[in-house]
Amino acid sequence: MSLAKFLIKRLLQGVFVIWGVITVTFGLRAVAPGDPIDLIVDPSTSPEVREQIRQEMGLNEPLYVQYVDYVQGIFVGDLGYSYQSRRDVTVMVLERVPATLELAIAATIVAIMIAIPLGVISATRRHEPADYGATLFSLVGISTPNFWLGIMLILLLPVQLGVFPVSQRPVGFGPAVYSLVTTGYFNDLIAWFRHITLPAITLGTYFTALITRLTRSGMIDELGKPYVTATEAKGLPGVLIRFKHVLRNTMIPIITVLGLQLGTLIGGAVITESVFDWPGLGRRLIDALYAGDWPVIQGVLIFIGVGFVVINVVVDALYATLNPRVTDE
Amino acid sequence: MQGARHNELDRRRFLQLTGIATTAGLTSMAGCIDDSGGGSDDEFVVTQGEFATTVDPNGHNDAPTYNVLDQVYEPLWDITPDGELEPRIVEEWSHPDDSTMELTVRDDVVFHEGQEMTASDVAYTINRAVDEDVGIASEQADRYPGVVGAEAPDDTTVVIEHESVPSIVEFNVATVATVVSEEWMEEREQPVNEELNGTGPYQVEEYTPDEEITFTTFDDYWGEVPDLDPVRFRGASEASTRVSELETGESDLIVNVPPSDVANIDEADGVEVRTVTSLRNIFLVMPNDDEPFDSQEFRQAMNYAVDVDAIIENVLDGFGSPTSQPIPEGIFGYNDDLDPYPHDPEQAEQLVEDSGYSGVEITLESPEGRYLNDTEVAETAAQQIDQLENVSCDFQITDFETITESSLDADPSTSPDFFLIGWGNPTYDADYGLAPWFVSGQAAYNFEDEEIEEKILESQQTTDPDEREQLLQEINADLHEAAPWVFLHREESIYGIRSDVDWNPRADESIFLDEMSR
């Protein structure tokens, strides 16, 4: 099978997955308890007014009509309007993407900064106290619930010691960089950095353990290979061997996992975003869930689904380029 | 080899140490430099549990949104903490006959974008909410029961046509209507959810939908320009986050402080807790369409069985006050002579015996997280009832949507047999708390009693205020006796605020920034 054929097949599969996500999220609304109208209006609202609002929102139509309307809308990028604010859902989802991406990437960087040195230490000092220490640390890291760590960090750093803010991010990364470039004004970027630090640590700790383990086992595998002995025999310094040659070879599976985890982070930052009041997709989702704002819930879920599919297709494409054998399945 | 290895370790350690040092350096640097984007130190930040859901002043009916928009869109009247109307945009008002109300509005009011406000803007505001064809289908329409429409014969006169009694109309219009510009609204797509243009003391500096809004004072405001400037409103759904923000100075006023955090705030410097008993009643509904709640003795027994004082003390950390009737104190029509049912298990057992339902099994249903410690309140009440020798009472969590869907459909037979709910009373008139529950055909109708229903309908036609108040008090006394609910408590609104700010919280949960100073 040629590469092009393989990719077309993967893309078609992706389209079906996305259609599935759209249908399932739509179906969820139908099976969820309660009439959407009760979530939209105040309990004291009279039956007549409820009926008026139901009609205005098209909720009086049969379900299949609503479904067809919805799917048709998606083709032109229209995810409908929020029950609550009556704003365009497409806008509501897209405006939250930068904050979530920033946090996901910052958390990944935090995870890499902790996990890779830890993994390297673990591998090179196998069965020594440092290894046990690193293993224990990663175990604690994965066992600590996000919300607890977030709240503890808040109580310790901003509240007790007065360093770092709790929330209220004043500016996004893009605008901060823009103001630096146009005006040479550094403070926006610093403010952004101060606000993202704690959430990034909270979220990053979560998958530090996984990467520590991957680095450790990968390094151990690589360290036993003949080329390591050869380079050592050649007299290259150990640090150079470990970081330039061995670690680099170990990075391939780590980067794959990081890429896929990024997808999880985008959808899974709900708790961290709530604790730090971070204006991202996760908080949009949780607010919408509380309010029963189904168009927004569906919009966010579809966006996350599409994100996953895109990441997977890209990873597949990369693999296929690196290793043409995968197209022969 | 040994030597070489040591050498490597040193280098690695060096790298580690420099790494740690760099991180620590960055951290401390970040800690020292002031926030630039977060606004100035003078900025006053209000953090609610929710931000405004929309900025169309007629497109919603929820308290956090009113609080945000009331700074920009000005109410027609001021309401004092005692529930008295005071002139604001409306200077004078009268009732020429039984079905009209006449307002005289100020002639010196301008909108933030420069339009002059006239009586036709006020009329348009009311019509926009009550008449779907003028504006949008809005749940706010319910806040104007009996109001048919309004018109403006000249620039300062508004005539409201209604089918209700004067005092109900006054309060309904006074508590919802905030004046908008007809010309400006009509130019925009409905509902208007991206921009704001009101007449209030604050105008919008920056608005980020669903996140926050910054106000500055409006220089051409007809009244006194407020002290706090600039001001920012935002929402943070996590209560612990709000409390931390108050303690670090990121927020200056926070709402809904959990009772468990009250001590923390009291201990912190420069901030304090302020509370007020709200106009929201919490109670257990007993629809009388079914056994055993069709018996008045049995319903009274439930009231004697539940120890409200103990619930307030233990479950609500003291933040609540017991109630004796469907209407909270401070509302027009409240009956001062009624006392809450005392806790008397023996009396309760005797009444159950009299009702003939001895040995009955019942289940109390409660939503979770909707009201302050709601499940704990309901669970404790259920246990107290269960302790009666001749009643066994179970407890169950039911989601709020299911409870409201089944109980607020004007049909008592679909409602849960026994459930917890809360009811606000933002209009300051007893009618808002009575009619929906006890007049057939109304949303919350769960208690059939023709005599009470007739009296409520009569009260809606009684134009003389004194006569009407007396009638409402009589209805409340009847309802105390009839015990359609287990009367529990009124919630306490708990705010955390910077100590140097001069402000008393209001029972109606409103926040008016122009009432604050520091």
mmCIF file with all atom_site columns, C-alpha atoms in Angstrom, chain A residues 34-35 38-46 49 52-53 56 84-87 92 95-96 121 124 151 154 158-159 164-168 170 185 187-188 190-191 194-195 238 242 274-275 277 279 283-284, chain B residues 8 12 16 27 30 33 35-38 45 47 53-54 61 132 137-139 142 191 193-194 209-211 232 234-238 240-241 244-245 247-248 250-251 400-402 404-405 408 423 432 443:
data_model
loop_
_atom_site.group_PDB
_atom_site.id
_atom_site.type_symbol
_atom_site.label_atom_id
_atom_site.label_alt_id
_atom_site.label_comp_id
_atom_site.label_asym_id
_atom_site.label_entity_id
_atom_site.label_seq_id
_atom_site.pdbx_PDB_ins_code
_atom_site.Cartn_x
_atom_site.Cartn_y
_atom_site.Cartn_z
_atom_site.occupancy
_atom_site.B_iso_or_equiv
_atom_site.pdbx_formal_charge
_atom_site.auth_seq_id
_atom_site.auth_comp_id
_atom_site.auth_asym_id
_atom_site.auth_atom_id
_atom_site.pdbx_PDB_model_num
ATOM 1  C CA . GLY A 1 34  ? -34.106 16.314 33.033 1.00 0.00 ? 34  GLY A CA 1
ATOM 2  C CA . ASP A 1 35  ? -35.622 18.515 30.392 1.00 0.00 ? 35  ASP A CA 1
ATOM 3  C CA . ASP A 1 38  ? -35.300 23.265 33.400 1.00 0.00 ? 38  ASP A CA 1
ATOM 4  C CA . LEU A 1 39  ? -31.593 23.870 33.273 1.00 0.00 ? 39  LEU A CA 1
ATOM 5  C CA . ILE A 1 40  ? -31.964 26.960 31.174 1.00 0.00 ? 40  ILE A CA 1
ATOM 6  C CA . VAL A 1 41  ? -34.566 28.832 33.176 1.00 0.00 ? 41  VAL A CA 1
ATOM 7  C CA . ASP A 1 42  ? -35.106 29.634 36.827 1.00 0.00 ? 42  ASP A CA 1
ATOM 8  C CA . PRO A 1 43  ? -37.288 27.141 38.727 1.00 0.00 ? 43  PRO A CA 1
ATOM 9  C CA . SER A 1 44  ? -39.976 29.760 39.290 1.00 0.00 ? 44  SER A CA 1
ATOM 10 C CA . THR A 1 45  ? -40.514 30.301 35.559 1.00 0.00 ? 45  THR A CA 1
ATOM 11 C CA . SER A 1 46  ? -44.103 29.756 34.480 1.00 0.00 ? 46  SER A CA 1
ATOM 12 C CA . VAL A 1 49  ? -42.665 31.283 29.388 1.00 0.00 ? 49  VAL A CA 1
ATOM 13 C CA . GLN A 1 52  ? -41.868 30.267 24.530 1.00 0.00 ? 52  GLN A CA 1
ATOM 14 C CA . ILE A 1 53  ? -38.203 29.745 25.271 1.00 0.00 ? 53  ILE A CA 1
ATOM 15 C CA . GLU A 1 56  ? -37.201 29.951 20.370 1.00 0.00 ? 56  GLU A CA 1
ATOM 16 C CA . GLN A 1 84  ? -27.254 30.451 28.637 1.00 0.00 ? 84  GLN A CA 1
ATOM 17 C CA . SER A 1 85  ? -25.440 33.342 27.032 1.00 0.00 ? 85  SER A CA 1
ATOM 18 C CA . ARG A 1 86  ? -26.869 32.753 23.532 1.00 0.00 ? 86  ARG A CA 1
ATOM 19 C CA . ARG A 1 87  ? -23.382 33.303 22.166 1.00 0.00 ? 87  ARG A CA 1
ATOM 20 C CA . MET A 1 92  ? -16.936 30.169 22.740 1.00 0.00 ? 92  MET A CA 1
ATOM 21 C CA . GLU A 1 95  ? -11.588 31.615 22.288 1.00 0.00 ? 95  GLU A CA 1
ATOM 22 C CA . ARG A 1 96  ? -10.656 29.170 25.059 1.00 0.00 ? 96  ARG A CA 1
ATOM 23 C CA . ILE A 1 121 ? 19.604  9.424  37.208 1.00 0.00 ? 121 ILE A CA 1
ATOM 24 C CA . THR A 1 124 ? 22.515  5.302  35.452 1.00 0.00 ? 124 THR A CA 1
ATOM 25 C CA . ILE A 1 151 ? -4.989  23.738 46.580 1.00 0.00 ? 151 ILE A CA 1
ATOM 26 C CA . ILE A 1 154 ? -2.093  27.854 46.554 1.00 0.00 ? 154 ILE A CA 1
ATOM 27 C CA . PRO A 1 158 ? 0.461   32.701 47.326 1.00 0.00 ? 158 PRO A CA 1
ATOM 28 C CA . VAL A 1 159 ? -1.429  32.659 50.631 1.00 0.00 ? 159 VAL A CA 1
ATOM 29 C CA . PHE A 1 164 ? 2.846   33.791 42.756 1.00 0.00 ? 164 PHE A CA 1
ATOM 30 C CA . PRO A 1 165 ? -0.804  34.772 42.241 1.00 0.00 ? 165 PRO A CA 1
ATOM 31 C CA . VAL A 1 166 ? -3.752  32.414 42.830 1.00 0.00 ? 166 VAL A CA 1
ATOM 32 C CA . SER A 1 167 ? -5.542  33.064 39.558 1.00 0.00 ? 167 SER A CA 1
ATOM 33 C CA . GLN A 1 168 ? -6.862  35.953 37.448 1.00 0.00 ? 168 GLN A CA 1
ATOM 34 C CA . PRO A 1 170 ? -4.325  39.090 33.112 1.00 0.00 ? 170 PRO A CA 1
ATOM 35 C CA . TYR A 1 185 ? 7.348   45.889 27.290 1.00 0.00 ? 185 TYR A CA 1
ATOM 36 C CA . ASN A 1 187 ? 6.073   42.976 32.143 1.00 0.00 ? 187 ASN A CA 1
ATOM 37 C CA . ASP A 1 188 ? 3.194   41.284 30.340 1.00 0.00 ? 188 ASP A CA 1
ATOM 38 C CA . ILE A 1 190 ? 6.472   38.139 33.265 1.00 0.00 ? 190 ILE A CA 1
ATOM 39 C CA . ALA A 1 191 ? 2.884   38.448 34.501 1.00 0.00 ? 191 ALA A CA 1
ATOM 40 C CA . ARG A 1 194 ? 3.858   34.106 37.107 1.00 0.00 ? 194 ARG A CA 1
ATOM 41 C CA . HIS A 1 195 ? 0.291   33.059 36.472 1.00 0.00 ? 195 HIS A CA 1
ATOM 42 C CA . GLY A 1 238 ? 30.268  9.787  30.060 1.00 0.00 ? 238 GLY A CA 1
ATOM 43 C CA . ARG A 1 242 ? 24.501  9.702  28.068 1.00 0.00 ? 242 ARG A CA 1
ATOM 44 C CA . SER A 1 274 ? -11.125 25.105 37.948 1.00 0.00 ? 274 SER A CA 1
ATOM 45 C CA . VAL A 1 275 ? -8.805  25.301 40.936 1.00 0.00 ? 275 VAL A CA 1
ATOM 46 C CA . ASP A 1 277 ? -9.678  29.620 37.591 1.00 0.00 ? 277 ASP A CA 1
ATOM 47 C CA . PRO A 1 279 ? -9.876  30.459 31.352 1.00 0.00 ? 279 PRO A CA 1
ATOM 48 C CA . ARG A 1 283 ? -13.387 25.263 32.763 1.00 0.00 ? 283 ARG A CA 1
ATOM 49 C CA . ARG A 1 284 ? -15.693 26.052 29.884 1.00 0.00 ? 284 ARG A CA 1
ATOM 50 C CA . GLU B 2 8   ? 31.300  12.502 35.722 1.00 0.00 ? 8   GLU B CA 1
ATOM 51 C CA . ARG B 2 12  ? 26.395  16.042 36.520 1.00 0.00 ? 12  ARG B CA 1
ATOM 52 C CA . GLN B 2 16  ? 21.869  19.738 38.444 1.00 0.00 ? 16  GLN B CA 1
ATOM 53 C CA . THR B 2 27  ? 11.026  31.943 40.754 1.00 0.00 ? 27  THR B CA 1
ATOM 54 C CA . ALA B 2 30  ? 8.931   36.298 39.276 1.00 0.00 ? 30  ALA B CA 1
ATOM 55 C CA . ILE B 2 33  ? 8.186   41.872 40.094 1.00 0.00 ? 33  ILE B CA 1
ATOM 56 C CA . ASP B 2 35  ? 1.927   42.255 38.173 1.00 0.00 ? 35  ASP B CA 1
ATOM 57 C CA . SER B 2 36  ? 1.525   44.654 35.350 1.00 0.00 ? 36  SER B CA 1
ATOM 58 C CA . GLY B 2 37  ? -1.414  43.239 33.451 1.00 0.00 ? 37  GLY B CA 1
ATOM 59 C CA . GLY B 2 38  ? -3.545  42.639 36.539 1.00 0.00 ? 38  GLY B CA 1
ATOM 60 C CA . VAL B 2 45  ? -12.251 43.277 42.292 1.00 0.00 ? 45  VAL B CA 1
ATOM 61 C CA . THR B 2 47  ? -15.422 37.657 42.558 1.00 0.00 ? 47  THR B CA 1
ATOM 62 C CA . THR B 2 53  ? -24.171 34.560 31.800 1.00 0.00 ? 53  THR B CA 1
ATOM 63 C CA . THR B 2 54  ? -25.105 37.273 29.318 1.00 0.00 ? 54  THR B CA 1
ATOM 64 C CA . ASN B 2 61  ? -33.207 35.989 35.375 1.00 0.00 ? 61  ASN B CA 1
ATOM 65 C CA . GLU B 2 132 ? -41.911 38.631 22.878 1.00 0.00 ? 132 GLU B CA 1
ATOM 66 C CA . ALA B 2 137 ? -38.521 35.424 24.685 1.00 0.00 ? 137 ALA B CA 1
ATOM 67 C CA . SER B 2 138 ? -37.280 36.051 28.206 1.00 0.00 ? 138 SER B CA 1
ATOM 68 C CA . GLU B 2 139 ? -37.806 34.267 31.489 1.00 0.00 ? 139 GLU B CA 1
ATOM 69 C CA . ASP B 2 142 ? -42.291 36.173 34.921 1.00 0.00 ? 142 ASP B CA 1
ATOM 70 C CA . PRO B 2 191 ? -30.314 39.419 22.126 1.00 0.00 ? 191 PRO B CA 1
ATOM 71 C CA . ASN B 2 193 ? -24.714 39.906 24.039 1.00 0.00 ? 193 ASN B CA 1
ATOM 72 C CA . GLU B 2 194 ? -21.493 41.633 23.072 1.00 0.00 ? 194 GLU B CA 1
ATOM 73 C CA . PRO B 2 209 ? -17.366 37.333 27.657 1.00 0.00 ? 209 PRO B CA 1
ATOM 74 C CA . ASP B 2 210 ? -17.760 34.614 30.313 1.00 0.00 ? 210 ASP B CA 1
ATOM 75 C CA . GLU B 2 211 ? -14.646 35.817 32.094 1.00 0.00 ? 211 GLU B CA 1
ATOM 76 C CA . ARG B 2 232 ? -13.684 44.511 37.944 1.00 0.00 ? 232 ARG B CA 1
ATOM 77 C CA . ARG B 2 234 ? -15.381 38.094 37.649 1.00 0.00 ? 234 ARG B CA 1
ATOM 78 C CA . GLY B 2 235 ? -16.437 34.577 38.542 1.00 0.00 ? 235 GLY B CA 1
ATOM 79 C CA . ALA B 2 236 ? -14.594 31.662 40.136 1.00 0.00 ? 236 ALA B CA 1
ATOM 80 C CA . SER B 2 237 ? -16.666 28.565 40.764 1.00 0.00 ? 237 SER B CA 1
ATOM 81 C CA . GLU B 2 238 ? -14.254 27.033 43.294 1.00 0.00 ? 238 GLU B CA 1
ATOM 82 C CA . SER B 2 240 ? -11.512 27.728 48.037 1.00 0.00 ? 240 SER B CA 1
ATOM 83 C CA . THR B 2 241 ? -10.043 29.662 45.110 1.00 0.00 ? 241 THR B CA 1
ATOM 84 C CA . SER B 2 244 ? -7.426  32.340 48.613 1.00 0.00 ? 244 SER B CA 1
ATOM 85 C CA . GLU B 2 245 ? -7.868  35.250 46.228 1.00 0.00 ? 245 GLU B CA 1
ATOM 86 C CA . GLU B 2 247 ? -6.465  36.482 51.319 1.00 0.00 ? 247 GLU B CA 1
ATOM 87 C CA . THR B 2 248 ? -3.787  37.352 48.747 1.00 0.00 ? 248 THR B CA 1
ATOM 88 C CA . GLU B 2 250 ? -6.351  39.506 44.241 1.00 0.00 ? 250 GLU B CA 1
ATOM 89 C CA . SER B 2 251 ? -10.041 39.994 45.088 1.00 0.00 ? 251 SER B CA 1
ATOM 90 C CA . PHE B 2 400 ? -31.913 19.094 40.947 1.00 0.00 ? 400 PHE B CA 1
ATOM 91 C CA . GLU B 2 401 ? -33.199 18.959 37.371 1.00 0.00 ? 401 GLU B CA 1
ATOM 92 C CA . THR B 2 402 ? -35.284 15.879 38.117 1.00 0.00 ? 402 THR B CA 1
ATOM 93 C CA . THR B 2 404 ? -37.626 20.752 39.471 1.00 0.00 ? 404 THR B CA 1
ATOM 94 C CA . GLU B 2 405 ? -38.895 19.026 36.360 1.00 0.00 ? 405 GLU B CA 1
ATOM 95 C CA . LEU B 2 408 ? -42.554 22.652 39.026 1.00 0.00 ? 408 LEU B CA 1
ATOM 96 C CA . TRP B 2 423 ? -37.253 29.692 47.058 1.00 0.00 ? 423 TRP B CA 1
ATOM 97 C CA . TYR B 2 432 ? -43.935 35.859 44.680 1.00 0.00 ? 432 TYR B CA 1
ATOM 98 C CA . ALA B 2 443 ? -45.615 26.233 38.215 1.00 0.00 ? 443 ALA B CA 1
#
